[in-house]
Coordinates of C-alpha atoms and ligand atoms in Angstrom, one line a residue:
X1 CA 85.2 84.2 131.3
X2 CA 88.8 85.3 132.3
X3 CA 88.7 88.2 135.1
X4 CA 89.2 91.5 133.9
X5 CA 92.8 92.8 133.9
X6 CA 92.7 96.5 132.6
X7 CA 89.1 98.0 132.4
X8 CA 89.8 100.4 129.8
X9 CA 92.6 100.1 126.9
X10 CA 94.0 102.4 124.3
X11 CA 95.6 100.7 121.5
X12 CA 97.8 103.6 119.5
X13 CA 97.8 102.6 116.1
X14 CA 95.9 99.6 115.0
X15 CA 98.0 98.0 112.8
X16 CA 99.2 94.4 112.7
X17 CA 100.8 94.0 116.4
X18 CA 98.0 96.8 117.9
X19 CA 95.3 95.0 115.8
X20 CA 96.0 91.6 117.4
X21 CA 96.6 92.8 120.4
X22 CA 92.8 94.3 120.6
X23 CA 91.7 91.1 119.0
X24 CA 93.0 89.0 121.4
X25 CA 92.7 91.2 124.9
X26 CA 88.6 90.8 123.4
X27 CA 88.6 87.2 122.6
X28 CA 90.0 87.0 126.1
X29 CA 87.8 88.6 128.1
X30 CA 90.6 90.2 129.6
X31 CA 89.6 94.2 129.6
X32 CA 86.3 95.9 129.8
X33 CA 86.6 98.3 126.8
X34 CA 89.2 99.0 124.0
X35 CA 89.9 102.7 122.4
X36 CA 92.2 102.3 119.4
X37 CA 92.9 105.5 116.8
X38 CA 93.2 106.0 113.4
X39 CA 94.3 109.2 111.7
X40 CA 92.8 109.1 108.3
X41 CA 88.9 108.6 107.8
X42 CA 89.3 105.7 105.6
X43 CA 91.3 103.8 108.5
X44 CA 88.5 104.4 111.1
X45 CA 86.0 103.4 108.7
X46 CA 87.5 100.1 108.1
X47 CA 88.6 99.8 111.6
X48 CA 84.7 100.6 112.8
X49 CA 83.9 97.7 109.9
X50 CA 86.2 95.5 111.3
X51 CA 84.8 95.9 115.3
X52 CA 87.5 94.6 117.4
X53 CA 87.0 98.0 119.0
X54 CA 84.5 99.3 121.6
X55 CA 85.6 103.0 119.7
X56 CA 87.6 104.2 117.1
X57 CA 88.8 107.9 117.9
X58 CA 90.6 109.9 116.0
X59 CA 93.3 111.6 118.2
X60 CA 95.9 109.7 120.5
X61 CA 94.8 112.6 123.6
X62 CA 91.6 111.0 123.2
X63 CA 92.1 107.5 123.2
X64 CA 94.5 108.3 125.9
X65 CA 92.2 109.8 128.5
X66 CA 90.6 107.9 131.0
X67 CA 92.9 104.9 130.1
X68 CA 94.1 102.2 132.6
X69 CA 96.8 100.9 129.7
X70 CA 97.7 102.8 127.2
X71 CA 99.8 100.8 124.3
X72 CA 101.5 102.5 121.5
X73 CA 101.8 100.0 118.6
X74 CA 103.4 102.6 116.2
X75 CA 106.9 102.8 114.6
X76 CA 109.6 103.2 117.3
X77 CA 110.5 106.5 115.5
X78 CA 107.3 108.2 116.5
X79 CA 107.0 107.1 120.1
X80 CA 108.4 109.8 121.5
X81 CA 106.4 112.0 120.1
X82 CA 103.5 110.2 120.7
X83 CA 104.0 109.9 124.1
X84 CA 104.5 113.5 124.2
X85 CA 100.9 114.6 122.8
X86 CA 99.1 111.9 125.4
X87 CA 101.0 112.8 128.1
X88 CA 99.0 115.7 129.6
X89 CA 96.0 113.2 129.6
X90 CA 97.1 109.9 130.7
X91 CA 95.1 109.1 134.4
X92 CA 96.9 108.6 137.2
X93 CA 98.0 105.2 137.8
X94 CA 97.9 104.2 134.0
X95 CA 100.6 101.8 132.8
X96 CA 101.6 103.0 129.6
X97 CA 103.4 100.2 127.4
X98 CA 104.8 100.1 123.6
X99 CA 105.3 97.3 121.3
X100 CA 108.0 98.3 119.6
X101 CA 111.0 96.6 118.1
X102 CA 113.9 98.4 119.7
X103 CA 113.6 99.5 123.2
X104 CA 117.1 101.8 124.8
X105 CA 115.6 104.1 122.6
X106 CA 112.2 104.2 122.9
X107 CA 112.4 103.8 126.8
X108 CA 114.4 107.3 126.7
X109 CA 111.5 108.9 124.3
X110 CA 109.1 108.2 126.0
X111 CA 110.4 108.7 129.4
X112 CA 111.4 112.3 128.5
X113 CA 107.7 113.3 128.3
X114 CA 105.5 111.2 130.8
X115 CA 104.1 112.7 134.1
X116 CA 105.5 110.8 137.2
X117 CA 102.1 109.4 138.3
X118 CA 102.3 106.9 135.3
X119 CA 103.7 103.4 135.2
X120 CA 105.8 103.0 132.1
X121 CA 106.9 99.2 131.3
X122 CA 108.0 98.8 127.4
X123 CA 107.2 95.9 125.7
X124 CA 108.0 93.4 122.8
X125 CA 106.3 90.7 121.5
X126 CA 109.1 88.6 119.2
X127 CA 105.9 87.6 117.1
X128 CA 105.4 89.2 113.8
X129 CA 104.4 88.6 109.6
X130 CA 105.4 90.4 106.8
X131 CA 102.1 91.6 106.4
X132 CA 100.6 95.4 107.7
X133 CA 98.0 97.5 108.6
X134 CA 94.2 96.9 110.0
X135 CA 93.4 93.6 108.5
X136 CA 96.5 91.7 109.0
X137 CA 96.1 90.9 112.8
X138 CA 94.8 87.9 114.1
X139 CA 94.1 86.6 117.4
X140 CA 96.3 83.9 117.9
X141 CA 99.7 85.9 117.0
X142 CA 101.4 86.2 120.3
X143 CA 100.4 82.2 121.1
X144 CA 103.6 80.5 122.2
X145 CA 105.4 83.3 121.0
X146 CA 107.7 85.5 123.8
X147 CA 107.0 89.1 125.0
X148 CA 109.5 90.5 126.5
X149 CA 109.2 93.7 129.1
X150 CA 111.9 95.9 129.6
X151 CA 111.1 98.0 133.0
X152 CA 113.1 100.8 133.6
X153 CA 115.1 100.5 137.2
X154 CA 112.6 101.6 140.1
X155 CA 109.3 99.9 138.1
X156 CA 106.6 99.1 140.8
X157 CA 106.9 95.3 140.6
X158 CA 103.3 94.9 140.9
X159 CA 102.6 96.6 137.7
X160 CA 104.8 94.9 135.7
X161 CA 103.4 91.6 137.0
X162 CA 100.0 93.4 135.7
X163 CA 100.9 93.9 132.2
X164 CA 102.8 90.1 132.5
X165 CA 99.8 89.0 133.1
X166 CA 97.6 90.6 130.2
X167 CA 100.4 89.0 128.1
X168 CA 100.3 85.5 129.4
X169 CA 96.5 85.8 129.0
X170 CA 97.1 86.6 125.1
X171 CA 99.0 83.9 124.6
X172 CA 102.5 85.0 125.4
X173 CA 105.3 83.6 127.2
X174 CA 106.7 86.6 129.3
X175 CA 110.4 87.3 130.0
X176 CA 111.7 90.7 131.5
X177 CA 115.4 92.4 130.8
X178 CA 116.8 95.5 130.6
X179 CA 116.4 97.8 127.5
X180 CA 119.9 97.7 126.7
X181 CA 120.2 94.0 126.8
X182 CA 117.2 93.2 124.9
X183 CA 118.5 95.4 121.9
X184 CA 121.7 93.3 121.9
X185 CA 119.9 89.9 121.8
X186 CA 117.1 91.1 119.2
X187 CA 120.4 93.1 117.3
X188 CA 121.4 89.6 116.3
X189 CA 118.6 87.2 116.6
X190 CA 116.5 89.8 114.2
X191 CA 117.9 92.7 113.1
X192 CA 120.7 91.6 111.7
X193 CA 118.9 88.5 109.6
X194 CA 116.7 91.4 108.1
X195 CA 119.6 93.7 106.8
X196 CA 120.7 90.4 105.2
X197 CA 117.4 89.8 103.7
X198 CA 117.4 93.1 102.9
X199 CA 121.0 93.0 101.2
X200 CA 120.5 89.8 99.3
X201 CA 117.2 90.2 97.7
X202 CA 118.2 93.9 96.7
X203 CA 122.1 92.2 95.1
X204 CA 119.9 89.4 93.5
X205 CA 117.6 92.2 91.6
X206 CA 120.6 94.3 90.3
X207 CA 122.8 91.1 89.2
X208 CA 123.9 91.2 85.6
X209 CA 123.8 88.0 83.6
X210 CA 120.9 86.1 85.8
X211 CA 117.7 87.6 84.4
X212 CA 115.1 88.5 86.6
X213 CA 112.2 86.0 85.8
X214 CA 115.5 83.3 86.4
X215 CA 115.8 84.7 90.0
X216 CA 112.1 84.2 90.4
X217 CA 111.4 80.6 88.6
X218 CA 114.2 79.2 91.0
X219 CA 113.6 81.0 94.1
X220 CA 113.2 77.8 96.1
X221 CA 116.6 77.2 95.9
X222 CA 117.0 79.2 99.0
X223 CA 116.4 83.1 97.7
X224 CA 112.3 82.8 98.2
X225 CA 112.7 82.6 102.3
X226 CA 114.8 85.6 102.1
X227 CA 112.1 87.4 100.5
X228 CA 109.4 86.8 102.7
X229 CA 112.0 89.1 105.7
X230 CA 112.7 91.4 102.9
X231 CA 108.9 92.3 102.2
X232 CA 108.4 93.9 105.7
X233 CA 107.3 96.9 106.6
X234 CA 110.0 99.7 105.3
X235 CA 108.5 102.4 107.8
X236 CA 109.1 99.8 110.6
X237 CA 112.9 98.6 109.2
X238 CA 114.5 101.9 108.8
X239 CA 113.1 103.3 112.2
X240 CA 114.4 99.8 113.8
X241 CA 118.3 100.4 112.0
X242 CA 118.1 104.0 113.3
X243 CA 117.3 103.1 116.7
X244 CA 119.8 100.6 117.4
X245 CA 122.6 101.8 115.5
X246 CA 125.3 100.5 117.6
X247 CA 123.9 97.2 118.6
X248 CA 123.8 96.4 114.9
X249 CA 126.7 97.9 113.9
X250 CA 128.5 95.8 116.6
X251 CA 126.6 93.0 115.2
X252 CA 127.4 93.9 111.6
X253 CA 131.0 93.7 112.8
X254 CA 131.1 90.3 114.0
X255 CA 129.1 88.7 110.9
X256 CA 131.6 90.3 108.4
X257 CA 134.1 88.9 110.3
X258 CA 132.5 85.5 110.2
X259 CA 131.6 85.9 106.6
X260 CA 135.5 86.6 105.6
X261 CA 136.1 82.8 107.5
X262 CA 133.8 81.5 105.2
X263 CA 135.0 83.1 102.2
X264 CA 138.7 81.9 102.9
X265 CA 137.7 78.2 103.9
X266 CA 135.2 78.2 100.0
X267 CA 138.5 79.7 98.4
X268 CA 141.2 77.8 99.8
X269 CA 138.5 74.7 99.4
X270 CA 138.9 74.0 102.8
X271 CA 136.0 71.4 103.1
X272 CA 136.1 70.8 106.6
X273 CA 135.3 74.5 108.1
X274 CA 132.8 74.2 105.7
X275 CA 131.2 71.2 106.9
X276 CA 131.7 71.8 110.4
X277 CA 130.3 75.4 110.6
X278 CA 127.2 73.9 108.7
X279 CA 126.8 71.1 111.0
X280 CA 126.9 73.4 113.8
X281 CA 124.0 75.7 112.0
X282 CA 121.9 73.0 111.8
X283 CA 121.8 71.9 115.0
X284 CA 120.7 75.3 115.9
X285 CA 117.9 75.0 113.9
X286 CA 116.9 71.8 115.3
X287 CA 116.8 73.7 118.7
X288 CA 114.8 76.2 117.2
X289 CA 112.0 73.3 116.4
X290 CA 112.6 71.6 119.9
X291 CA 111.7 74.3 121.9
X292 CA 108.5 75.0 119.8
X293 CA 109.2 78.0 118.2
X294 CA 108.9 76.6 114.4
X295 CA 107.7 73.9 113.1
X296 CA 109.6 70.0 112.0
X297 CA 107.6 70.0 108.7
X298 CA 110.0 69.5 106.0
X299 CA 110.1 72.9 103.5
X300 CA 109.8 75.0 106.7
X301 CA 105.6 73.8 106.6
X302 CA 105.0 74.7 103.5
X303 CA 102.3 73.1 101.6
X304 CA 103.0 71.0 98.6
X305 CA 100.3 69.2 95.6
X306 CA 100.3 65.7 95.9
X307 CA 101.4 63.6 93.3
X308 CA 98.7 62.8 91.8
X309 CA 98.3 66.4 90.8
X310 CA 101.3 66.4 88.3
X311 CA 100.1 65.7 84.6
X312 CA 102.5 62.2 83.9
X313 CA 104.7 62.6 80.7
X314 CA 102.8 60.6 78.3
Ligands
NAP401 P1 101.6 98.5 111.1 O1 100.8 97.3 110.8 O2 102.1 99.4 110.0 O3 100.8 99.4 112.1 C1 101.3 100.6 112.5 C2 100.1 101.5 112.9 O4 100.5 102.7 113.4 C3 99.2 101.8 111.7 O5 97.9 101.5 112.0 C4 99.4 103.3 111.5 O6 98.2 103.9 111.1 C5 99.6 103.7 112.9 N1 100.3 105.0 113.1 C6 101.4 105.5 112.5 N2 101.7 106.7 112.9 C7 100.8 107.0 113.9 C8 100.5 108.1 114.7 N3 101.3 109.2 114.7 N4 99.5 108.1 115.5 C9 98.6 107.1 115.5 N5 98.8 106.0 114.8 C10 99.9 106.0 113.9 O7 102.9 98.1 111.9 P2 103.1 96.9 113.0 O8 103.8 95.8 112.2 O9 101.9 96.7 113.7 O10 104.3 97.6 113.9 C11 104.0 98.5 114.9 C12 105.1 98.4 116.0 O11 105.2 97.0 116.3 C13 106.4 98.9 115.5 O12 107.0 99.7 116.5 C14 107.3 97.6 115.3 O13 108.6 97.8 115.6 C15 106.6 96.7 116.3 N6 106.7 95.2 116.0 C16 106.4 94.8 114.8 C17 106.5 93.4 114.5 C18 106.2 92.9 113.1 O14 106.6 91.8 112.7 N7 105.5 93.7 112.2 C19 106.8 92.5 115.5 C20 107.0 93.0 116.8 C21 106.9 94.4 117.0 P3 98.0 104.7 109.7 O15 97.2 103.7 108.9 O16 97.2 105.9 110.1 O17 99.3 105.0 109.2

């Protein structure tokens, strides 16, 4: 049994990322108890089903009170209003941490409301699926995968270390940066790859000439891992693009630039950019498997029939 890190936990918002989170803290043995909310009946009667929970409330001021972390694993959009309605009940001493995707903007949303006898440290874990809600969290998400804490300046080191640890004991590597830096990195490492997804699975559905069921029978050419990013969350994706306007904008900026260079080099047939910018992607991905973050197997892991599955022409 691991030694207790938190006794008591509030998990705001028990979807996919606050759902593992509880999940795992459990598995763990890492906390005493865990509070999560749901606002509808139906949720807290599935999540009560589904007992990775000590309780299931059904206000955030409830789950709040009496808390030693407090975690808000809802849309960036809402968290300052979130923290806002907990505030008057968060315990003295309480870290009070978020999940969310964007963090210059949640950092000043949150800050705006909290009493000064809380610790707030903002989180995010770079671990995800396209999948939502309750049911979709597992365990082992954050495994290998990195959480990054963005402290504001003045953070009591000790309590940062605190919710480092509860990370690392989830399964998480742990790396700390300012707000404003994280949004840059994540602007380009993830935000931008998800307006693309975005862009190119909405341009493939309104192309005249391809039909529809063509775009779907040959979607392994390429277009089918683009739609796996483009079936996340919408809630989640519009609050991100709002949030960090000018990181991806900035971001936007540079890839159109890039995108013109490849236009020219495909319509002056300039084979050599070509080949050279796409020997230079690759490698990337290569580093990408090296350091553990995805896996060698050819068709990015997926799963194929054997052989001996195919009917033979006769
Ligand atoms: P999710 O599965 O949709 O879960 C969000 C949860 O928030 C739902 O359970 C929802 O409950 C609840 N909620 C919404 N508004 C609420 C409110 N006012 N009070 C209390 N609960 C409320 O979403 P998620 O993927 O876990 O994402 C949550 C956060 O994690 C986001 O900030 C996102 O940026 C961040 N994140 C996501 C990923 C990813 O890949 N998905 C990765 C890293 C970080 P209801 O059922 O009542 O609506």
């Amino acid at each position: 049994m691991s030694a207790i890190i938190f006794d008591r936990v509030a998990i705001i918002g028990a979807g996919l990322i606050g759902g593992s989170i509880a999940r795992a803290a459990r598995q763990q043995g890492i906390v005493r108890s865990i509070v999560v909310t749901a606002r509808s009946d139906a949720s807290r009667a599935r999540l009560t089903e589904l007992g990775f929970a000590d309780e299931v409330v059904a206000t955030n001021a409830e789950a709040a009170t009496n808390a030693d972390l407090v975690i808000l694993c809802v849309p960036v959009g809402i968290c300052g209003a979130v923290a806002e309605e907990i505030a008057p009940h968060l315990k003295a001493g309480a870290v009070v941490s978020d999940v969310g995707s964007v963090k210059g903007s949640v950092l000043k949303d949150m800050a705006a409301h909290l009493p000064d006898h809380v610790h707030l440290i903002p989180a995010h874990p770079v671990a995800g699926t396209e999948n939502s809600g309750p049911d979709a969290g597992f365990a082992e998400l954050f495994i290998n995968r990195w959480c990054i804490l963005t402290p504001p300046a003045g953070a009591e080191a000790t309590q940062v270390e605190r919710l480092a640890s509860f990370w690392r004991a989830i399964g998480a590597n742990v790396e700390t940066m300012t707000a404003e830096h994280h949004d840059k990195v994540l602007a380009v490492t993830s935000h931008l790859p998800h307006l693309i997804a975005y862009t190119i699975v909405g341009t493939a559905d309104e192309l005249e000439g391809v039909t529809e069921s063509e775009v779907l029978k040959f979607s392994a050419g390429g277009f089918r891992d683009f739609t796996r990013i483009a079936a996340s969350d919408p809630t989640m994706w519009r609050d991100v693009f709002l949030s960090n306007k000018d990181a991806v904008l900035d971001m936007l900026g540079e890839f159109q630039e890039d995108l013109s260079k490849l236009t020219r080099a495909i319509r002056r047939g300039d084979g050599e950019a070509l080949f050279e910018h796409f020997t230079r992607t690759r490698a990337i991905r290569r580093g990408i498997v090296n350091i553990g973050q995805d896996e060698a197997a050819a068709d990015f892991g997926r799963k194929h029939a054997s052989l001996g599955t195919v009917d033979k022409p006769s």
